Short mmCIF file of C-alpha atoms in Angstrom, two decimals:
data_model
loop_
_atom_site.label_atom_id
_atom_site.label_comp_id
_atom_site.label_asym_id
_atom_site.label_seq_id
_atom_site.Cartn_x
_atom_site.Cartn_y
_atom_site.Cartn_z
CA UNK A 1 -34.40 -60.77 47.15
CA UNK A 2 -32.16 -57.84 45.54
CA UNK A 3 -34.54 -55.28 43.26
CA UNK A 4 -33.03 -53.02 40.38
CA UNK A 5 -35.98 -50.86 39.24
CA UNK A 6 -34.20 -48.53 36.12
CA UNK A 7 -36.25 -45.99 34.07
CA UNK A 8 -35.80 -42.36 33.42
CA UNK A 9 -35.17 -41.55 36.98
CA UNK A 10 -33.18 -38.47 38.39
CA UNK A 11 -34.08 -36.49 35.27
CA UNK A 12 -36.43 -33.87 37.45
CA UNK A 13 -39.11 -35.01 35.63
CA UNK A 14 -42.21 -35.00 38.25
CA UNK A 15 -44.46 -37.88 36.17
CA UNK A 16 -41.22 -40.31 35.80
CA UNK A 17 -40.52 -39.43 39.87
CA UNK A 18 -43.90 -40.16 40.35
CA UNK A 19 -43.83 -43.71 38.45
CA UNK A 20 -40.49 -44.36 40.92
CA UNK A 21 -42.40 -43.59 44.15
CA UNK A 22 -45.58 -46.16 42.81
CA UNK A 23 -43.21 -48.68 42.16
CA UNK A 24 -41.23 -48.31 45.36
CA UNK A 25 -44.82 -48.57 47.28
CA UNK A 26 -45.79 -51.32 45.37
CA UNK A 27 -42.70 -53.43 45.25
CA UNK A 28 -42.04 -52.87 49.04
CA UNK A 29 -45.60 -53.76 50.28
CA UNK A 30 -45.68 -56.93 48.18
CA UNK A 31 -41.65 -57.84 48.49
CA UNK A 32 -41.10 -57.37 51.68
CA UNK A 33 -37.51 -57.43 53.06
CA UNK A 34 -36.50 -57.24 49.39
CA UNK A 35 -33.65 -55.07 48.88
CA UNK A 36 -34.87 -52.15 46.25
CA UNK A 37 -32.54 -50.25 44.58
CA UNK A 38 -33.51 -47.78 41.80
CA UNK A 39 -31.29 -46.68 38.73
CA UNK A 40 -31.05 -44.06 36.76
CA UNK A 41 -29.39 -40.64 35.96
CA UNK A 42 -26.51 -39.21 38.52
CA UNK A 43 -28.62 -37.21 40.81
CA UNK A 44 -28.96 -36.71 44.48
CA UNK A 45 -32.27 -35.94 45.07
CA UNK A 46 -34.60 -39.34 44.28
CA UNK A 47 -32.54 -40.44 47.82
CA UNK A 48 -34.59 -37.30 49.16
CA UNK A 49 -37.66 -38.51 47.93
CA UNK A 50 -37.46 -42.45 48.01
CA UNK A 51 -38.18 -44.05 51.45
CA UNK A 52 -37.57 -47.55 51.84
CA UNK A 53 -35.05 -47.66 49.03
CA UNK A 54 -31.79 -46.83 47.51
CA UNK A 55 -31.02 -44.92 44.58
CA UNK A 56 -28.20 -45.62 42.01
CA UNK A 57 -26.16 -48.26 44.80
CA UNK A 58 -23.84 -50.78 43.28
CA UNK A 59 -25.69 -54.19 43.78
CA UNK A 60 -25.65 -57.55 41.94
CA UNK A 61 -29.86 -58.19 41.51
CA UNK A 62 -32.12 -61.28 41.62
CA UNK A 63 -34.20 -59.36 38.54
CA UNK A 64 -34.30 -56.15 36.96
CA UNK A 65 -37.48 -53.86 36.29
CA UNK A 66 -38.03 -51.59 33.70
CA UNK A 67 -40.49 -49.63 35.27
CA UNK A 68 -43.23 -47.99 33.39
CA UNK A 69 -42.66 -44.91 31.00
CA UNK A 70 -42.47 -45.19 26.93
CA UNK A 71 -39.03 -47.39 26.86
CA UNK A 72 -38.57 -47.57 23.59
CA UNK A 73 -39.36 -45.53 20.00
CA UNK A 74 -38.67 -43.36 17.24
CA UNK A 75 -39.96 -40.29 16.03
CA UNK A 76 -39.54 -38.71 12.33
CA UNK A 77 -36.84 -35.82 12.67
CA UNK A 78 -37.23 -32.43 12.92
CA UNK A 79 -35.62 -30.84 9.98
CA UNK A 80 -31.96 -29.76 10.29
CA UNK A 81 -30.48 -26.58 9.25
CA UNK A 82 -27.73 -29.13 7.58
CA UNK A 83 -28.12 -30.34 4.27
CA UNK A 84 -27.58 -33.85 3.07
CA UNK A 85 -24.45 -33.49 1.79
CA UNK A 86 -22.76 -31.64 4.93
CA UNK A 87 -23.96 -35.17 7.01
CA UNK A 88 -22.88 -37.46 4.69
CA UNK A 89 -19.70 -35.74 4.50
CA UNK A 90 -19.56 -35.80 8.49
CA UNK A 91 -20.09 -39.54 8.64
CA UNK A 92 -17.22 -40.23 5.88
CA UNK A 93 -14.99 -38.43 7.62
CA UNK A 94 -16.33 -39.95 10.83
CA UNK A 95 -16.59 -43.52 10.35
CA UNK A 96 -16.36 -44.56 14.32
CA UNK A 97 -19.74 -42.55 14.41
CA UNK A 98 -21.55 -44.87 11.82
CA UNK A 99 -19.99 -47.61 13.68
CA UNK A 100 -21.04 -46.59 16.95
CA UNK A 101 -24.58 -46.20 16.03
CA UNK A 102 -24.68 -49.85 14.67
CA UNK A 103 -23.34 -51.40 17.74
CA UNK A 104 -25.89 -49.54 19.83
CA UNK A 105 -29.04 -49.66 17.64
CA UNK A 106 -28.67 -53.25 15.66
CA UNK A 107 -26.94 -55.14 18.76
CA UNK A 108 -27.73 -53.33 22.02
CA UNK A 109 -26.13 -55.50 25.00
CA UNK A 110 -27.96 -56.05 27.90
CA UNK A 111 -24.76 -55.13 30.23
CA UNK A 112 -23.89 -56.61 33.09
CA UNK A 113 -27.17 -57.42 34.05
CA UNK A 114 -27.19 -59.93 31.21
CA UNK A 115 -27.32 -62.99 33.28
CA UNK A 116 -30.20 -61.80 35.52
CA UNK A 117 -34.38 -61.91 34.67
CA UNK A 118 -36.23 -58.94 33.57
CA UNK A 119 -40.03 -57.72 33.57
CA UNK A 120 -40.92 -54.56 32.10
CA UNK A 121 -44.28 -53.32 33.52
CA UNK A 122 -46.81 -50.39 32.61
CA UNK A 123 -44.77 -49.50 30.05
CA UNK A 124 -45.51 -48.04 26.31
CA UNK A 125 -44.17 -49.09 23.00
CA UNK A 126 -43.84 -46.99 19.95
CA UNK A 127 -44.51 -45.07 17.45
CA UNK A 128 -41.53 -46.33 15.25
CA UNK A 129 -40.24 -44.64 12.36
CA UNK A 130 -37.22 -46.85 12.33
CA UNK A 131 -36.57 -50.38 12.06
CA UNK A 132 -33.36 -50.39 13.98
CA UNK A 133 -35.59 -48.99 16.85
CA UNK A 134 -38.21 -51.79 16.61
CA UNK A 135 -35.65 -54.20 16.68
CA UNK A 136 -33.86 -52.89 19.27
CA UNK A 137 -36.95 -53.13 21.33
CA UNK A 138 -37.73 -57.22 20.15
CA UNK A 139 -34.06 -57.52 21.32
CA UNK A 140 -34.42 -56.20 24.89
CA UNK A 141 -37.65 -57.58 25.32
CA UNK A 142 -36.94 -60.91 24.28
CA UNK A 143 -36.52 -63.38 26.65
CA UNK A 144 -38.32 -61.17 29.69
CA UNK A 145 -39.87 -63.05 32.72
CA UNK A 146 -43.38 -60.72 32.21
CA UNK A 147 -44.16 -57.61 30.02
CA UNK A 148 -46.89 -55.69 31.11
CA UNK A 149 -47.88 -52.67 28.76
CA UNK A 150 -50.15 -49.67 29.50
CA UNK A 151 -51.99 -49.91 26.19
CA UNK A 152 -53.42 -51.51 23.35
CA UNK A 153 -50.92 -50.28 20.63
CA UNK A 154 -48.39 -51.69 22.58
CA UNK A 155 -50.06 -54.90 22.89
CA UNK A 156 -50.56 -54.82 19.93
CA UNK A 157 -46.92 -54.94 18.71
CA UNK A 158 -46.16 -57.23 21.19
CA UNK A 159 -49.12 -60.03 19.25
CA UNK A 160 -47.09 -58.78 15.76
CA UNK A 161 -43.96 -59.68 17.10
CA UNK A 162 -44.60 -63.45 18.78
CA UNK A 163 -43.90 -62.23 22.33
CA UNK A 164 -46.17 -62.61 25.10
CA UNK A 165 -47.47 -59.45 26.63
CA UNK A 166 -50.00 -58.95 29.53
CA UNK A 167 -52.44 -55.44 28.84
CA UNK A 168 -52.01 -53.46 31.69
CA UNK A 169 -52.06 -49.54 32.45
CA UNK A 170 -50.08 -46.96 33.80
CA UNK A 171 -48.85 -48.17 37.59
CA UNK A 172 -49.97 -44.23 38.70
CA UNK A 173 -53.83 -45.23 37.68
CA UNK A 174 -52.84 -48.27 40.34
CA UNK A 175 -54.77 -48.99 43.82
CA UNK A 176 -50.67 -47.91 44.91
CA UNK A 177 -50.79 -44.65 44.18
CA UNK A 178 -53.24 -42.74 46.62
CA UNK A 179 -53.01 -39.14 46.65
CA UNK A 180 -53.10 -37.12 49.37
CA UNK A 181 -55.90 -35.61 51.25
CA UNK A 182 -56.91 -32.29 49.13
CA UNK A 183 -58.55 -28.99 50.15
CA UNK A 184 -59.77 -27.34 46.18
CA UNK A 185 -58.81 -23.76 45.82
CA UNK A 186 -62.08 -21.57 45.55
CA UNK A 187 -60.37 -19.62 42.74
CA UNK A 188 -62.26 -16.30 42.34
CA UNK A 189 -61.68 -16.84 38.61
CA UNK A 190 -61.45 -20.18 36.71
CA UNK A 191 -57.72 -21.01 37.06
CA UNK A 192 -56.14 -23.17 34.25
CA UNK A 193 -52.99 -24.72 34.60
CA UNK A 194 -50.89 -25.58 31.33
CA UNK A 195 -48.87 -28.24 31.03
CA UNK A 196 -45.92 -27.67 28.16
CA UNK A 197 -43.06 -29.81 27.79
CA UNK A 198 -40.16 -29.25 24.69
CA UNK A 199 -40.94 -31.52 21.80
CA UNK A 200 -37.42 -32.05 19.52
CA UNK A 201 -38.94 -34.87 17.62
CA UNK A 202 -41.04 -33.51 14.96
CA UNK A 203 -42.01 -30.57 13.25
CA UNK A 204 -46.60 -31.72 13.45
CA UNK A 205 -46.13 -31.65 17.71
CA UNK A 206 -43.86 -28.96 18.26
CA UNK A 207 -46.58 -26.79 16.37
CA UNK A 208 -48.53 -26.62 19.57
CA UNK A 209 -45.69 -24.37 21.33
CA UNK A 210 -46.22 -21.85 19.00
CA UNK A 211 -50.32 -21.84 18.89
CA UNK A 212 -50.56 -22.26 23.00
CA UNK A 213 -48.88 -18.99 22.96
CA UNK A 214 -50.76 -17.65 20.78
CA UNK A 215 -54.00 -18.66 21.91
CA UNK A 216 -53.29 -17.59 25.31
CA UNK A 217 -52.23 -14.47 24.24
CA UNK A 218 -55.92 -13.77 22.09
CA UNK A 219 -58.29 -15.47 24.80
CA UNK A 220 -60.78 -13.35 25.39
CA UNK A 221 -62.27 -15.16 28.11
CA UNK A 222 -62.43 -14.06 32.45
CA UNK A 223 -60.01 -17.62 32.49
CA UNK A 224 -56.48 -17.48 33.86
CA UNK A 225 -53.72 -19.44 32.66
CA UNK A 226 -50.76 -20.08 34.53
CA UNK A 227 -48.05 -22.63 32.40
CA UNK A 228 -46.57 -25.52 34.51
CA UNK A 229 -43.48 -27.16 33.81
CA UNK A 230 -42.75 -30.77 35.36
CA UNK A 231 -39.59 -31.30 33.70
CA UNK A 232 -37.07 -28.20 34.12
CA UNK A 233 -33.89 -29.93 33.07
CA UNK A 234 -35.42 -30.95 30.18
CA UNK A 235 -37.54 -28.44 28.56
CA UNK A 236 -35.08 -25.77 28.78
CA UNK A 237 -36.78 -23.83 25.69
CA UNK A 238 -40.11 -23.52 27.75
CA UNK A 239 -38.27 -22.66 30.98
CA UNK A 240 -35.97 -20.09 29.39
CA UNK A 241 -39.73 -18.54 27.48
CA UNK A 242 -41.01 -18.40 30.99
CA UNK A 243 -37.81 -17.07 33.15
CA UNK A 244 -39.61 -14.06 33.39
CA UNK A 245 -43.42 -15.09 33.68
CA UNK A 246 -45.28 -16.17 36.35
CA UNK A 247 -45.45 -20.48 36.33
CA UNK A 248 -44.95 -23.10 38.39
CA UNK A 249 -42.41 -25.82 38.20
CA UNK A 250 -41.39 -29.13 39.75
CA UNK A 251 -38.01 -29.01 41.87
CA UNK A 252 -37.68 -31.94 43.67
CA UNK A 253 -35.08 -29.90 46.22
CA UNK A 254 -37.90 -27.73 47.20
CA UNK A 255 -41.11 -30.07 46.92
CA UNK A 256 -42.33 -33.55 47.77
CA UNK A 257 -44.55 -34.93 45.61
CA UNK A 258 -47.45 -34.57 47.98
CA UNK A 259 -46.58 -30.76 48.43
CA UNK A 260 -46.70 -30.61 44.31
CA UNK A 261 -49.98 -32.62 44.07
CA UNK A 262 -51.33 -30.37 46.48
CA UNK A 263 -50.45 -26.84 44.39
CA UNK A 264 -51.50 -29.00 40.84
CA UNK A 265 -55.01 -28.75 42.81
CA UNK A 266 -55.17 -25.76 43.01
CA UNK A 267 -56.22 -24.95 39.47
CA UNK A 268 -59.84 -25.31 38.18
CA UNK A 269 -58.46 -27.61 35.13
CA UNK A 270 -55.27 -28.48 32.68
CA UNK A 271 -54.21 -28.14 29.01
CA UNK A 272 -51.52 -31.12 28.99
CA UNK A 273 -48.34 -31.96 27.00
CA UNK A 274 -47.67 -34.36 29.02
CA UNK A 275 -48.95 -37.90 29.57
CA UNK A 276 -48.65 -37.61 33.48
CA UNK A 277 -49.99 -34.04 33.33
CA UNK A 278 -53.36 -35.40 32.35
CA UNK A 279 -53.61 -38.79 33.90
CA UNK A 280 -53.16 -36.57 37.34
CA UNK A 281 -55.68 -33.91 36.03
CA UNK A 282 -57.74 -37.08 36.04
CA UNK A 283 -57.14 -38.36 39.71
CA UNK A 284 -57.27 -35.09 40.52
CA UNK A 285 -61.29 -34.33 39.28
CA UNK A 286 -59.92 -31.71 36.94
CA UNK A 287 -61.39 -31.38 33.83
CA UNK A 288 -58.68 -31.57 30.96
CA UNK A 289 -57.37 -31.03 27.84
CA UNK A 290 -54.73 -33.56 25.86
CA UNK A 291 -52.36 -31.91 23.21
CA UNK A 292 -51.94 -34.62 20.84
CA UNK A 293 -48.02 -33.43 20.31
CA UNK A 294 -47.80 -37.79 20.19
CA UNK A 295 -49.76 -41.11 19.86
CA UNK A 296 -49.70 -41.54 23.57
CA UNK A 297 -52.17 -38.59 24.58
CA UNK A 298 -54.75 -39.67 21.73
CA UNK A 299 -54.05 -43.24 23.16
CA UNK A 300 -54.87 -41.76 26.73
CA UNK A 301 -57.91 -40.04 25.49
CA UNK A 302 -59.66 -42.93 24.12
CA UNK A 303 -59.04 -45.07 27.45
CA UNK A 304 -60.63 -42.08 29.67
CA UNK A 305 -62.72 -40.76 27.03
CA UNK A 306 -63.69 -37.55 29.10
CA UNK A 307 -60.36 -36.62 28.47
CA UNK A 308 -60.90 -33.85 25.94
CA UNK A 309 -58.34 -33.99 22.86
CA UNK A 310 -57.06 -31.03 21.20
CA UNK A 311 -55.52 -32.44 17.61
CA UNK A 312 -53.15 -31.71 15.53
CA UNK A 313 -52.35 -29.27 13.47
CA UNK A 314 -53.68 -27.53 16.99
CA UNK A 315 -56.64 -25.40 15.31
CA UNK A 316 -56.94 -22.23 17.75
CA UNK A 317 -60.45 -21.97 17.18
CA UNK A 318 -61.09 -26.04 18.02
CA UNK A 319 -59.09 -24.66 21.76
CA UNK A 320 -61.30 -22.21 22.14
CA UNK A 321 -64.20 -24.36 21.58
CA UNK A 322 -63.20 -26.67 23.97
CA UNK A 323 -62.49 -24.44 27.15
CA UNK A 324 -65.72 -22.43 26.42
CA UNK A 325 -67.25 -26.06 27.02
CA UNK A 326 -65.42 -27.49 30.43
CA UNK A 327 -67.32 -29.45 32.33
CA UNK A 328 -65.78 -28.43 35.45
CA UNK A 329 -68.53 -31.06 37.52
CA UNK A 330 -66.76 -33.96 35.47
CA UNK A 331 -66.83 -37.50 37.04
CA UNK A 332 -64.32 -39.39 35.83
CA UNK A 333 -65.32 -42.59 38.33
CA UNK A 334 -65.69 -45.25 36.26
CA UNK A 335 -63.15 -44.74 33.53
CA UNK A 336 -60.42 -44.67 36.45
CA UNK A 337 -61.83 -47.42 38.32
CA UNK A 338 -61.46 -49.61 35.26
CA UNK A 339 -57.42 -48.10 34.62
CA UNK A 340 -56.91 -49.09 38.31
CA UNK A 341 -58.43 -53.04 38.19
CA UNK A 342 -56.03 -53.22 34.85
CA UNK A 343 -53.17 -51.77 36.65
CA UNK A 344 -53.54 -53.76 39.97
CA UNK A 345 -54.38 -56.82 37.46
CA UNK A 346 -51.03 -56.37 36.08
CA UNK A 347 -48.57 -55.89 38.79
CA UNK A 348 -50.49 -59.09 40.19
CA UNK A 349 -49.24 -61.20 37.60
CA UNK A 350 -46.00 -59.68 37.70
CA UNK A 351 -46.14 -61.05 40.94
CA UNK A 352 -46.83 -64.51 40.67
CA UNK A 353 -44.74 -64.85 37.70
CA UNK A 354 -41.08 -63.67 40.21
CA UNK A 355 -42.06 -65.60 42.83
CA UNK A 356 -42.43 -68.51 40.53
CA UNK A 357 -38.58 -67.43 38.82
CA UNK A 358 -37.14 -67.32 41.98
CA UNK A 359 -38.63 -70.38 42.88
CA UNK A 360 -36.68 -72.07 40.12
CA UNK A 361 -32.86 -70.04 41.14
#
């Protein structure tokens, strides 16, 4: 059986590398001799750190995964320094750009996997502040051989919608992810890694940039905090801001993913923008704070509720509150046990349901 696996691969983005290694694990212990092939942006290194796969080769596929990650949305927009007037007179004068973004949003095509079965698994849906961008999503989903989601507001707009949707989790919270064996650093002062990502998509999250700095900047306490950026290619404001500062960042030319894991350890706790950021402070013991710069952290917190949240509009004094109060003892056993049975649940059904498609072919 030929494989396509496609998400936001090749980006340098260590949670959606991390999602591509689960899924390589899982779909090559469970398919075996299955030819896998993963697709995604024009990049060398996911070759370097896929092992039983290929990355971005020119196959014709049995069925196509969308593998985990928030596939489809829409955000409010940040203001623009343009007025109303200067876009409108753009997209007169510009009329194959209003015509462009029609064809893509109101009738996306499926390409030339059109003729082959999908599955999307452990992935997230929403928020949507557009139409277009909901139905864009009923569109691609429609017709699917299994959807698996990681959540309940994505199940939930599956049940609106009429489609059939199985309530999974994230594949990383799955019995195929197992990270490596860990020595904790016996930091001589409580060590507290910070998570920070760009956020383009509205003016509420991208707040926190400007109040992590300052808070870090006024806290008072004997903590240290050192930021961490998984996605470098991507959150080139942050990685310009800290050019000249002491962090630590994800370059898959450098690490694996088990040498990475291994330095994320390291630190006493986390302060996450990012959804993989605290799923692996999680896994990893750490206690840790969620920014809520979107749904999908607040969503996070309430399925491991000793997640702490820090919520918007990102109250200093509420930060401070919360890191004077760390449970660094946490025990986060049950809440992840229950993530992984939904997970493993999941990409079990997944299971049966291809082997019954290809049954039928």
């Amino acid at each position: 059986m030929k494989i396509i696996v496609k998400g936001a691969y090749g980006e340098s983005n260590f949670g959606d590398d991390l999602l591509m290694l689960v899924f390589e694990e899982y779909l090559n212990r469970e398919f075996k001799n299955s030819q896998l092939v993963f697709v995604g942006r024009e990049k060398h290194y996911p070759n370097n750190l896929l092992k039983h796969s290929k990355y971005n080769l020119e196959i014709h596929p049995d069925v196509v995964v969308y593998g985990g990650g928030t596939q489809f949305f829409s955000f409010g927009e940040r203001k623009s320094k343009k007025t109303f007037l200067e876009k409108l007179c753009k997209a007169i004068l510009n009329p194959q750009m209003i015509y462009n973004f029609l064809i893509n949003k109101i009738a996306p095509s499926k390409g030339k996997y059109s003729d082959v079965p999908n599955a999307f698994i452990g992935f997230g849906l929403g928020p949507f502040k557009s139409e277009i961008a909901m139905l864009n999503a009923k569109q691609h989903m429609n017709g699917s051989i299994f959807i698996g989601v990681r959540d309940e507001v994505s199940f939930n707009y599956c049940n609106e919608w009429g489609i059939e949707s199985h309530l999974g989790a994230d594949v990383v919270f799955s019995s195929y992810f197992q990270i490596p064996k860990l020595i904790g650093k016996d930091n001589a002062k409580r060590k507290i890694g910070v998570i920070v990502r760009d956020w383009k998509w509205e003016e509420s999250g991208a707040l926190y940039i400007k109040r992590i700095k300052e808070f870090i900047e006024k806290d008072s306490s004997p903590v240290i905090y050192e930021f961490i950026v998984f996605a470098p290619l991507i959150d080139k404001e942050w990685s310009n801001y800290l050019s000249e500062r002491d962090h630590l960042v994800w370059d898959p030319d450098i690490d694996n993913v088990d040498v990475f894991l291994k330095k994320l350890n390291e630190y006493d706790g986390f302060i996450s923008a990012r959804y993989h950021g605290a799923i692996l402070g999680a896994i990893l013991g750490k206690p840790t704070v969620c920014i809520e710069i979107e749904p999908k952290l607040r969503i996070l917190c309430d399925q491991v509720p000793q997640l702490e949240l820090w919520k918007k509009p990102f109250d200093i004094s509420e930060l401070t509150n919360i890191i004077a109060n760390l449970n660094y003892e946490i025990d986060y056993t049950w809440a992840l046990a229950e993530r992984r049975k939904m997970a493993d649940d999941m990409l079990d059904l997944f299971g049966e349901r291809l082997s019954k498609e290809m049954l039928k072919s």
